[in-house]
XYZ file of C-alpha atoms in Angstrom:
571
model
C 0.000 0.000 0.000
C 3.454 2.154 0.808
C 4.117 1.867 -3.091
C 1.021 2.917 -4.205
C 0.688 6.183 -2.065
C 4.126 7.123 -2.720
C 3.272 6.668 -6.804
C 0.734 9.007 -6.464
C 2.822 10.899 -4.004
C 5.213 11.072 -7.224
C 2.874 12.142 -10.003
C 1.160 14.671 -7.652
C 4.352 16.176 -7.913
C 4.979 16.172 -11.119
C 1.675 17.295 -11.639
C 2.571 20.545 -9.729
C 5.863 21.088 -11.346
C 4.438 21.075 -14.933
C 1.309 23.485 -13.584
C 4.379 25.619 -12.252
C 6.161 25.467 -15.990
C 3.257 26.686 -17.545
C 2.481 29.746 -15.413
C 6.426 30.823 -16.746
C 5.749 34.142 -19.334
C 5.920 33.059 -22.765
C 8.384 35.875 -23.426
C 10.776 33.935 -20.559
C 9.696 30.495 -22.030
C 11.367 31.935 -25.384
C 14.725 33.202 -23.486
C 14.866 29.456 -22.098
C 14.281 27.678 -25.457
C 16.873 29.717 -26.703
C 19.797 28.257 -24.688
C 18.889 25.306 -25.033
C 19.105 22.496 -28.031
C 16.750 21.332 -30.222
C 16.299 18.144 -29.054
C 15.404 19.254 -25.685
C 13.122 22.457 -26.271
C 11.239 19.148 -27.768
C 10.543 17.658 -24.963
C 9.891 20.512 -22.912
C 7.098 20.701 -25.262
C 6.201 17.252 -24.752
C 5.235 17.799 -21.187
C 1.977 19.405 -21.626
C -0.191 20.490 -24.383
C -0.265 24.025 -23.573
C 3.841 23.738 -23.508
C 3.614 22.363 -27.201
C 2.003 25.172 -28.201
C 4.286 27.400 -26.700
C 7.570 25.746 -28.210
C 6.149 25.172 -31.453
C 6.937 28.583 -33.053
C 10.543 27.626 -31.613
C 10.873 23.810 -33.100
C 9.766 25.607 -36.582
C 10.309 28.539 -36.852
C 13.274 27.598 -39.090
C 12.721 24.587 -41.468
C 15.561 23.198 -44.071
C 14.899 20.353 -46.127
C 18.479 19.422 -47.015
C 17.555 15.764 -48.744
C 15.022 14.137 -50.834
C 14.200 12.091 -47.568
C 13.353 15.537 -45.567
C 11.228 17.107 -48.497
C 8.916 13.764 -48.130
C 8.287 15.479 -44.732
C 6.228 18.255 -46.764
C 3.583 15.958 -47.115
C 3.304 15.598 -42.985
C 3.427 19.170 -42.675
C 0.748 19.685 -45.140
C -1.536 18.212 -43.022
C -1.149 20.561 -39.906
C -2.157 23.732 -40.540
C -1.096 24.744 -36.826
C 2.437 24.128 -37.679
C 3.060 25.567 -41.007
C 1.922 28.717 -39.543
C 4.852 29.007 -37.380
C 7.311 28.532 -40.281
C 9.066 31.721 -40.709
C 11.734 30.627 -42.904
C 11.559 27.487 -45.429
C 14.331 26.094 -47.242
C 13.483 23.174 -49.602
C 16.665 21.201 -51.428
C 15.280 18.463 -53.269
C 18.061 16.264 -55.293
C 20.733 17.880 -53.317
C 24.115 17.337 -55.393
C 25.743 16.616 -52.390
C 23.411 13.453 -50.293
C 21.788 12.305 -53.268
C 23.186 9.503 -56.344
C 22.018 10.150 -60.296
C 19.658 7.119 -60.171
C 18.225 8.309 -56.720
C 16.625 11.924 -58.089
C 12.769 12.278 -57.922
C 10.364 14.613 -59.645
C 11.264 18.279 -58.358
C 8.083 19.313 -59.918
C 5.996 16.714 -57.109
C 7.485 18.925 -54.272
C 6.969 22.409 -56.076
C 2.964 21.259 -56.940
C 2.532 19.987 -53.242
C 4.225 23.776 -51.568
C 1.772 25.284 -54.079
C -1.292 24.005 -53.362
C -1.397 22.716 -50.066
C 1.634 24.300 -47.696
C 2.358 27.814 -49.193
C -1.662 28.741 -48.425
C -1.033 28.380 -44.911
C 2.632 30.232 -44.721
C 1.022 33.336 -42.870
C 4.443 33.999 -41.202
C 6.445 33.040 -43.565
C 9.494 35.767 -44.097
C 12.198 33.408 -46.131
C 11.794 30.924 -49.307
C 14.561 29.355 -50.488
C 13.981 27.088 -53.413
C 17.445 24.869 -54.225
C 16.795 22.281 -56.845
C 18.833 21.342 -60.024
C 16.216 23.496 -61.649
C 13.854 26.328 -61.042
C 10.386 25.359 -59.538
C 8.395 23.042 -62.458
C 5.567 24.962 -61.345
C 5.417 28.538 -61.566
C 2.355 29.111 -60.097
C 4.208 28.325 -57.290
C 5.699 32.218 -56.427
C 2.329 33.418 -57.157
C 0.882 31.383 -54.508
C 3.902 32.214 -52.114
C 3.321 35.718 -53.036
C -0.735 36.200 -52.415
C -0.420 33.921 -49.251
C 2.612 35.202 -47.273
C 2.098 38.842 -46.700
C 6.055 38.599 -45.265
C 8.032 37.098 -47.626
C 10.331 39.761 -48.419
C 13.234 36.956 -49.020
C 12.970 34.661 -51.910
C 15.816 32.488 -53.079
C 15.665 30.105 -56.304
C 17.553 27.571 -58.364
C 17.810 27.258 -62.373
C 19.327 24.305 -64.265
C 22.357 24.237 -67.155
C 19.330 24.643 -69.800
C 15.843 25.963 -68.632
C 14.658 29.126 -69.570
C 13.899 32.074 -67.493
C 10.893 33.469 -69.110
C 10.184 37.643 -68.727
C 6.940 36.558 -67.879
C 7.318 34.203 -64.821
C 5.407 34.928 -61.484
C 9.322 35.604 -59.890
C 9.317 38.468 -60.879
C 6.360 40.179 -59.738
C 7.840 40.345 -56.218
C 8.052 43.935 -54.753
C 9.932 45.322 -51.439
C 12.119 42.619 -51.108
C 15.079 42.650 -48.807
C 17.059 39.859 -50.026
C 17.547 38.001 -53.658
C 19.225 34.615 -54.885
C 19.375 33.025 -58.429
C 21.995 30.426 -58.231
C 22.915 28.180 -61.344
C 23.399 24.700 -60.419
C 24.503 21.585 -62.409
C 24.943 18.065 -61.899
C 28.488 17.527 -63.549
C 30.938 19.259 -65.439
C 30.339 16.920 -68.724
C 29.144 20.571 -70.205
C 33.539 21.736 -70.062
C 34.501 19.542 -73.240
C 32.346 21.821 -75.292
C 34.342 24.666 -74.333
C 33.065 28.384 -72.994
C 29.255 28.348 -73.289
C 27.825 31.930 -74.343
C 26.860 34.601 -72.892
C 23.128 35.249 -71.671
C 21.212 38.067 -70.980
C 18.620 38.194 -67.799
C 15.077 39.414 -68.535
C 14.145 42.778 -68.401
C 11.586 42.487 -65.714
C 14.249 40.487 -63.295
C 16.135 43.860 -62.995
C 12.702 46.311 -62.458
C 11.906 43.522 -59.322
C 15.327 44.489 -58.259
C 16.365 47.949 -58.920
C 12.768 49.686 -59.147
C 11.128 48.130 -57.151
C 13.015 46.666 -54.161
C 14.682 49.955 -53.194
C 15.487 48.258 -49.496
C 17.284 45.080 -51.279
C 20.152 43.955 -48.197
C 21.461 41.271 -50.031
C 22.057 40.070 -53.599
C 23.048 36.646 -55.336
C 23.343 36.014 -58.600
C 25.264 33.463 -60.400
C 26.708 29.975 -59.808
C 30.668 29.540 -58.158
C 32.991 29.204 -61.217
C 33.018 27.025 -63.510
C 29.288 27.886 -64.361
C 27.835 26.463 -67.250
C 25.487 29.713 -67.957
C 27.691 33.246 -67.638
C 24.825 35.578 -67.275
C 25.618 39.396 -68.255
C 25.207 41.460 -65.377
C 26.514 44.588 -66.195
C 22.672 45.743 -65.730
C 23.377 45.519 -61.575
C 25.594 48.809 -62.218
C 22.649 51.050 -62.337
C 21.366 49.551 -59.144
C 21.565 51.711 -55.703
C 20.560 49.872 -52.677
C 21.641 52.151 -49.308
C 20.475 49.338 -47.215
C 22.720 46.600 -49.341
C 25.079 44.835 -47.264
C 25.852 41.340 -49.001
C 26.922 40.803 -52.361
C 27.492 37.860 -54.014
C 28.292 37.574 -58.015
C 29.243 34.482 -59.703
C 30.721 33.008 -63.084
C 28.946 35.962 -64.955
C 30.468 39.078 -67.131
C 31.054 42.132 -66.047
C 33.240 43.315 -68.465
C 32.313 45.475 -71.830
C 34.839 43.222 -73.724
C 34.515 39.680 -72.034
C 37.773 38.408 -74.147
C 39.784 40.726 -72.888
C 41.668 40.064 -70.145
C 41.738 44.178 -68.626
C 43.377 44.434 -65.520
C 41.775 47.206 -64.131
C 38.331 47.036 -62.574
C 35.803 48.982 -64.954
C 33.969 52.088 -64.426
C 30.471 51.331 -63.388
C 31.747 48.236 -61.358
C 34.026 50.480 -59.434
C 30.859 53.230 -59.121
C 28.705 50.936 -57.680
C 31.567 49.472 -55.230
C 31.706 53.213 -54.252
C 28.134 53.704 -54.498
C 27.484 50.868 -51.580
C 29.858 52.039 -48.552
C 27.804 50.025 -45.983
C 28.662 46.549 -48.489
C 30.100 43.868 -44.883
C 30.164 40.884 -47.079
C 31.227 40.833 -51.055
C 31.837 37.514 -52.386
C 33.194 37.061 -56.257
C 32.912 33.498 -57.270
C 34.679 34.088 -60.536
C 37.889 33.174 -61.441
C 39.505 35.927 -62.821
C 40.349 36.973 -66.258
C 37.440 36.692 -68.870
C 34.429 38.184 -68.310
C 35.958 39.674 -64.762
C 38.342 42.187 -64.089
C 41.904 40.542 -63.054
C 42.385 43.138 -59.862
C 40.898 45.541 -57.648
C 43.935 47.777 -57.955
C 41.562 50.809 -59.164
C 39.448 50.712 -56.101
C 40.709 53.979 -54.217
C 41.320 53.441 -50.137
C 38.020 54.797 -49.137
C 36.109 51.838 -51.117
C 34.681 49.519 -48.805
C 35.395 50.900 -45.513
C 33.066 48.391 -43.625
C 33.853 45.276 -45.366
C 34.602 42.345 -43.420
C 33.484 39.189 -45.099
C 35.471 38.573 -48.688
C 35.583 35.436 -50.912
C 37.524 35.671 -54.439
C 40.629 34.513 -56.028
C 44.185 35.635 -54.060
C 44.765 38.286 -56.328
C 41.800 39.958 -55.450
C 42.482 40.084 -52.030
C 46.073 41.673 -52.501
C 44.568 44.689 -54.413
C 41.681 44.979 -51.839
C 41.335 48.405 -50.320
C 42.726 47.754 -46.726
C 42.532 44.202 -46.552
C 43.759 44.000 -42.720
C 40.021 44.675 -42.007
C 39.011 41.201 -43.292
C 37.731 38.627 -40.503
C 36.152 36.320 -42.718
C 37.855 35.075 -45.969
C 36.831 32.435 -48.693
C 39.653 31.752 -51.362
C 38.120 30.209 -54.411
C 41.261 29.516 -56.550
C 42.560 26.254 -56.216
C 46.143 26.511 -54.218
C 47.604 23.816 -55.936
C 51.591 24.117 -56.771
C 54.578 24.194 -54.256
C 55.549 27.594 -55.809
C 52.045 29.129 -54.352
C 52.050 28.618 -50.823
C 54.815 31.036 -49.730
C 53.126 33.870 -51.857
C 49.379 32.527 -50.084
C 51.647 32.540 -46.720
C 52.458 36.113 -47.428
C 49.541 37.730 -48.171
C 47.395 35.831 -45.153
C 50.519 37.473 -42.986
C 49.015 40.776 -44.054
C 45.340 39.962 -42.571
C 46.121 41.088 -38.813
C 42.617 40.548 -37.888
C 41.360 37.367 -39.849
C 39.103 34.884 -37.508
C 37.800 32.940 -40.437
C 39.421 30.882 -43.353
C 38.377 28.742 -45.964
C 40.766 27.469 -48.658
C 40.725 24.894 -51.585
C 43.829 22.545 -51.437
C 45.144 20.354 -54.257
C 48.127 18.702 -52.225
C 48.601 15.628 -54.531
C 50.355 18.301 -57.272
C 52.570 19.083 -54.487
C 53.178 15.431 -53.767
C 54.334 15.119 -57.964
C 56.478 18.188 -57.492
C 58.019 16.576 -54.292
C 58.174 12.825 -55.621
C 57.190 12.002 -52.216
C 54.851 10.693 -49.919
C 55.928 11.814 -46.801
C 53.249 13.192 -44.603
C 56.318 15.765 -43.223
C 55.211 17.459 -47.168
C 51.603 17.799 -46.186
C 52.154 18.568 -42.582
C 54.452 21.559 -43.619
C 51.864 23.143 -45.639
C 49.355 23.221 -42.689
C 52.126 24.470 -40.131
C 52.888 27.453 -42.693
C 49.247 27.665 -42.576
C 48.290 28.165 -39.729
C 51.965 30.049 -38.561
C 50.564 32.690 -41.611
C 47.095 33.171 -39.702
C 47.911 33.169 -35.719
C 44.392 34.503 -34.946
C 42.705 32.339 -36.631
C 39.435 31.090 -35.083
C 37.871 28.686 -37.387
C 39.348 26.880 -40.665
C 37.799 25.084 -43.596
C 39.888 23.186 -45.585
C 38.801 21.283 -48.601
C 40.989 18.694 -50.492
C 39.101 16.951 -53.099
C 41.925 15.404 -55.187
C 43.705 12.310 -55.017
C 46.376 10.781 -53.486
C 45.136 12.771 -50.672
C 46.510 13.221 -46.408
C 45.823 11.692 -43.630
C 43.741 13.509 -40.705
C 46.976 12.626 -38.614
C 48.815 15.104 -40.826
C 46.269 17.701 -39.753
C 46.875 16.925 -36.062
C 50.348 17.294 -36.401
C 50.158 20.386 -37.687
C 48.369 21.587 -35.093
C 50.934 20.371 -32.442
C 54.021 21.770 -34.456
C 52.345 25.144 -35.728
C 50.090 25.752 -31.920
C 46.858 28.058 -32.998
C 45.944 28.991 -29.579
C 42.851 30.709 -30.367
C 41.514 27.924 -32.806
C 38.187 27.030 -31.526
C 36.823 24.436 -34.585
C 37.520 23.511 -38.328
C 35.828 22.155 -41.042
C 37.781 19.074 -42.675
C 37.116 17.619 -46.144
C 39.095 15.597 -47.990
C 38.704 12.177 -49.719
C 39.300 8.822 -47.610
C 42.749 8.111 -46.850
C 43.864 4.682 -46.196
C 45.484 5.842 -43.334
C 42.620 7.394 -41.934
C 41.429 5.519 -38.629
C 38.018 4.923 -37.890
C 35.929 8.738 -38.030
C 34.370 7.837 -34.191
C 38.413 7.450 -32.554
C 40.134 9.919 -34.985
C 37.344 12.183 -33.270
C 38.027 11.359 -29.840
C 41.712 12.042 -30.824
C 41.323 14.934 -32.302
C 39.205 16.418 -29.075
C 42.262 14.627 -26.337
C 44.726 15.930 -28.275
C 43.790 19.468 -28.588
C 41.738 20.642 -25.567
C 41.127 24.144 -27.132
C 38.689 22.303 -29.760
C 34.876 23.315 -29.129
C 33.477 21.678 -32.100
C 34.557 20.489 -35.647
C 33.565 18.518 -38.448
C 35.122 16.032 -40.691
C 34.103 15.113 -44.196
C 34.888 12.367 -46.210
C 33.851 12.189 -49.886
C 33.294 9.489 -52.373
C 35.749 10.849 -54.870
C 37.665 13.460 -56.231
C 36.083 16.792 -57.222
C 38.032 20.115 -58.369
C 35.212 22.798 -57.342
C 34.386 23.897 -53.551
C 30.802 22.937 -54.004
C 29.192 19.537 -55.665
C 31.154 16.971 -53.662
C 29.039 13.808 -52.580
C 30.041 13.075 -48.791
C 30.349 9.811 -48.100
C 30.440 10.396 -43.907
C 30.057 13.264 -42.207
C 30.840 13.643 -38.705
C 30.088 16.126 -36.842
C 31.578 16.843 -33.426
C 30.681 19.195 -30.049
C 33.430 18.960 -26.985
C 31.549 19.566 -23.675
C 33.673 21.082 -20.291
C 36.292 23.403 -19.932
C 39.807 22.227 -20.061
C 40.971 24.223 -17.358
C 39.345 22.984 -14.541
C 41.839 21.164 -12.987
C 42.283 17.590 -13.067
C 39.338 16.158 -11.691
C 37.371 18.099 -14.532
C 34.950 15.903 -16.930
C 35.359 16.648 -20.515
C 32.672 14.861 -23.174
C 32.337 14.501 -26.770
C 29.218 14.347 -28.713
C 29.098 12.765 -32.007
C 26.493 12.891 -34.833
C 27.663 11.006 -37.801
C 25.763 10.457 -40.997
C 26.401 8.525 -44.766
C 24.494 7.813 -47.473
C 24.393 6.283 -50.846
C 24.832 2.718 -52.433
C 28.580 2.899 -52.826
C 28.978 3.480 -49.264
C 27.822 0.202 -47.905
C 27.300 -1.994 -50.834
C 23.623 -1.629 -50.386
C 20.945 1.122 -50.406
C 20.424 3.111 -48.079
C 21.369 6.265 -45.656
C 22.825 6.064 -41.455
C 22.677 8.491 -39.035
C 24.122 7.434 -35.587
C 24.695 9.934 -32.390
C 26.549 9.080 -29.480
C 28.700 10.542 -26.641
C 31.162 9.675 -24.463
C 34.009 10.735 -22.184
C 37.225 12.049 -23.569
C 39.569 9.401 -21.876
C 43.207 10.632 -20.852
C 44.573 6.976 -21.754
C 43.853 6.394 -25.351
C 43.669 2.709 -26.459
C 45.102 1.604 -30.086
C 43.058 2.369 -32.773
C 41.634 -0.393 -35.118
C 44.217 -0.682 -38.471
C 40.704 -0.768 -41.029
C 37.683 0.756 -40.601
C 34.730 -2.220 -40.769
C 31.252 -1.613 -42.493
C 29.787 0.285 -40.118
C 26.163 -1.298 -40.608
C 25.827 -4.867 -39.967
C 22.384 -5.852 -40.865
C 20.430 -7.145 -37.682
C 16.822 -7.553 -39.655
C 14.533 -6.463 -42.369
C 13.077 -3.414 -40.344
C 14.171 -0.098 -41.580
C 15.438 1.310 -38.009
C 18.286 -1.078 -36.493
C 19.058 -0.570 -32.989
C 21.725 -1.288 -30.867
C 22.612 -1.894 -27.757
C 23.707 0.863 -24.960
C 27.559 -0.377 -25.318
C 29.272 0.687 -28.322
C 29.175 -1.883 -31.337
C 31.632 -4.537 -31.701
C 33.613 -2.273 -34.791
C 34.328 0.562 -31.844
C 37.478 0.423 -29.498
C 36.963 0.485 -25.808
C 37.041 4.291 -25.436
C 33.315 4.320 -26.019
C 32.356 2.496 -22.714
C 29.208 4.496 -21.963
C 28.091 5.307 -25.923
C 24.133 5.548 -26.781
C 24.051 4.808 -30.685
C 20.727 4.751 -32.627
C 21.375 3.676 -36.402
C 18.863 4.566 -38.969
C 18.952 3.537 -42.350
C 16.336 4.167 -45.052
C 16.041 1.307 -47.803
């Protein structure tokens, strides 16, 4: 009889504590759901009904659908009215280049028909639309919809393939007051290169009245896919533009040059007039490669241009003639770094950026391995030390190596034991599969016991070689967080949380995508790491979700003596 009064002892207490939660303002409700992670503002909600409600403008208030197996969720959504009412920004990626094979695309045109007559009615709050497909929307009845229903959207983002048309005529372009713009080019392949240089197109007339009539408050501009694009549109329309509020601008593989086969090295007039014209410009981003079509320097820009930039991505050159480039804190080279002859001159001018926190950089190290005749990972490490010697403040890295024969993540480490980056608080790592490469899980827990300033990082792996910064296909992704503070003394708990994910049927040898989370202490005695990394699925049964038990699979070393792993795979 104990038991039983102390049961109801128990859930008269709970009872009380959730009655207690949901007297808490919803304004302070917000503040807490803030701080904390997604996962558990969910089940905060999941205590009451009237807490739901509350969190749900929270749990989607920001929706991305990066893979063909999230946009099936737009079907689910469509049926909850309550929910797609909270949306306030909506990404959809169907056939995304990166997590999805050739023989694996669907019917873009299923998802467009499905936003346009059953979600987009019910976006009330909706702010954002980003449409990224391998083409524009099939239907274009689509913005029309987006543009009677949301009375918000003020941010609109599309997609258009290597060959559709962009008609003058389209529903796009009958947006007005919008703050920010994208029309990004995408492709599948580069198969379109053996033809040589495709020509040059012209945007429609009514694409530039949206844009410089009649969105006078436009903050932020794309247009244009990251070299090599397969459609150079001419822009030199965007000169007459004049945005006061603009502060991003991104420009791709397009022309911007009177005389696109010339290669002029100054910047030309009405390029330079509206860099002047837009003083409060924080982010400029030139995808292009230059030479044709693109002015080879910035050397004409006067010292006054720019004076609040601090966000830049273009080739090196480009950053050497910037107007006071020691301002940069963000910085995205798009030229491959390829030849042993390059990295003291890339050394030099990163040197020069005193106040750079952020770095991303294409690598082609197996040149340097030809030039070398050598495959000593003291070649590879060297680079990195110069590296990160040239950038001491450096906060976060991204380094991308698509070509083969590639490095070893060791090689990384070592680099940051011999060349210390003291304020280096994560990194961004991909690269193709190295032989050497341990298993992703224990190079992880490395990584985060070696290098106790690490708060988070990711490592990429990719199924094969690819020369451009966007378009490779991951074949695992892990993605890591570091928990506790280093300098707590000895008796201090540090943890690591790991989400890793793959996809595709090359990865396994049969179809199908993984996703497995786990944590675990970071151990100061680190046991020997496993020579070959084993399949990391080992099929258990027919049903779609395999689970596993609470200790770490048989594959894992010891060092995951407390890891939770959930494995789901979709056939």
């Amino acid at each position: 009889m104990s038991a039983v009064s102390a049961l109801f002892r128990t859930a008269s207490k709970r009872s009380r504590f959730y009655a207690t939660l949901e007297l808490v303002p919803a304004a302070v409700l917000r503040e807490i759901a803030a701080q904390l992670a997604c996962g558990d503002v969910l089940r905060l909600g999941l205590t009451s009904r009237l807490m739901w409600d509350r969190c749900l403008g929270y749990l989607y208030e920001d929706v991305d659908l990066k893979t063909n197996r999230h946009c099936k969720m737009l079907a689910a959504l469509a049926r909850r009215p309550k929910v797609l009412r909270s949306i306030k920004r909506l990404a959809v990626r169907p056939n995304n280049v990166e997590w999805t094979l050739p023989e694996d695309e669907m019917n873009e045109g299923t998802f467009a028909e499905l936003i346009h007559s059953r979600v987009a009615p019910n976006l009330a709050s909706l702010h954002t639309f980003i449409w990224d497909g391998l083409q524009k929307p099939p239907c274009d009845e689509l913005w029309l919809q987006l543009r009677r229903s949301c009375p918000r959207l003020t941010r609109i983002g599309t997609t258009i393939g290597a060959v559709e048309q962009l008609e003058n005529g389209s529903h796009l372009f009958d947006f007005r007051g919008l703050h920010s713009f994208s029309l990004v080019v995408k492709c599948a392949s580069l198969a379109w290169l053996t033809d040589g240089r495709p020509k040059i197109e012209n945007l429609p007339r009514r694409l530039w009245e949206m844009l410089i009539e009649n969105s006078p408050d436009l903050a932020q501009l794309t247009i244009g896919g990251a070299a090599p694009c397969p459609r150079p549109f001419d822009v030199r329309p965007i000169a007459y533009g004049r945005w006061p509020r603009l502060r991003s601008l991104t420009l791709g593989d397009l022309i911007m040059q009177h005389e696109p086969t010339k290669k002029d090295a100054t910047i030309p007039p009405s390029l330079r007039a509206f860099l002047l014209a837009h003083p409060r410009l924080r982010a400029v981003n030139f995808q292009h490669i230059a030479g044709v079509g693109f002015p080879r320097t910035l050397a004409s820009l006067p010292d006054t241009a720019l004076p609040h930039i601090r966000t830049f991505s273009g080739p090196l050159l480009y950053v050497k003639t910037l107007p006071q480039p020691w301002r940069l804190r963000h910085l995205t080279l798009n030229g491959l770094q390829h030849s042993q002859s390059a990295f003291p001159k890339l050394f030099a001018v990163l040197r020069a950026l005193t106040a750079l926190e952020s770095l991303s950089i294409l690598f082609d190290l197996s040149l340097y391995t030809n030039v070398t005749r050598s495959l000593n990972p003291q070649d590879h490490t060297s680079v990195f030390c110069g590296l990160l010697r040239a950038c001491p403040r450096l906060v976060h890295l991204d380094l991308l190596c698509f070509t083969q024969p590639t490095f070893g993540v060791c090689e990384f480490s070592a680099a940051l034991i011999l060349a210390p980056a003291p304020h280096l608080r994560s990194f961004v790592l991909t690269k193709v599969q190295a032989p050497m490469d341990d298993d992703m899980g224990y190079t992880a827990m490395q990584l985060a016991h070696t290098h106790p300033h690490l708060t988070n990082f990711t490592l990429r792996y990719t199924q094969d070689s690819w020369l451009t910064p966007t378009g490779a296909r991951p074949k695992y992704v892990g993605t890591y967080v570091v928990r506790g503070n280093p300098g707590e003394g000895q008796t201090s708990t540090r943890t690591i949380e790991g989400h890793e994910r793959g996809g595709g049927a090359k990865t396994f040898g049969f179809g199908g995508q993984y996703s497995r989370r786990w944590w675990a202490p970071i151990s100061s005695d680190m046991k020997t790491p496993p020579s070959r990394r084993p399949s990391l699925l080992r099929k258990k049964s027919s049903a779609s979700v395999a689970y596993f038990s609470a200790r770490a699979p048989a594959h894992q070393p010891d060092i995951f003596p407390n890891t939770q792993s959930r494995i789901d795979r979709e056939k």
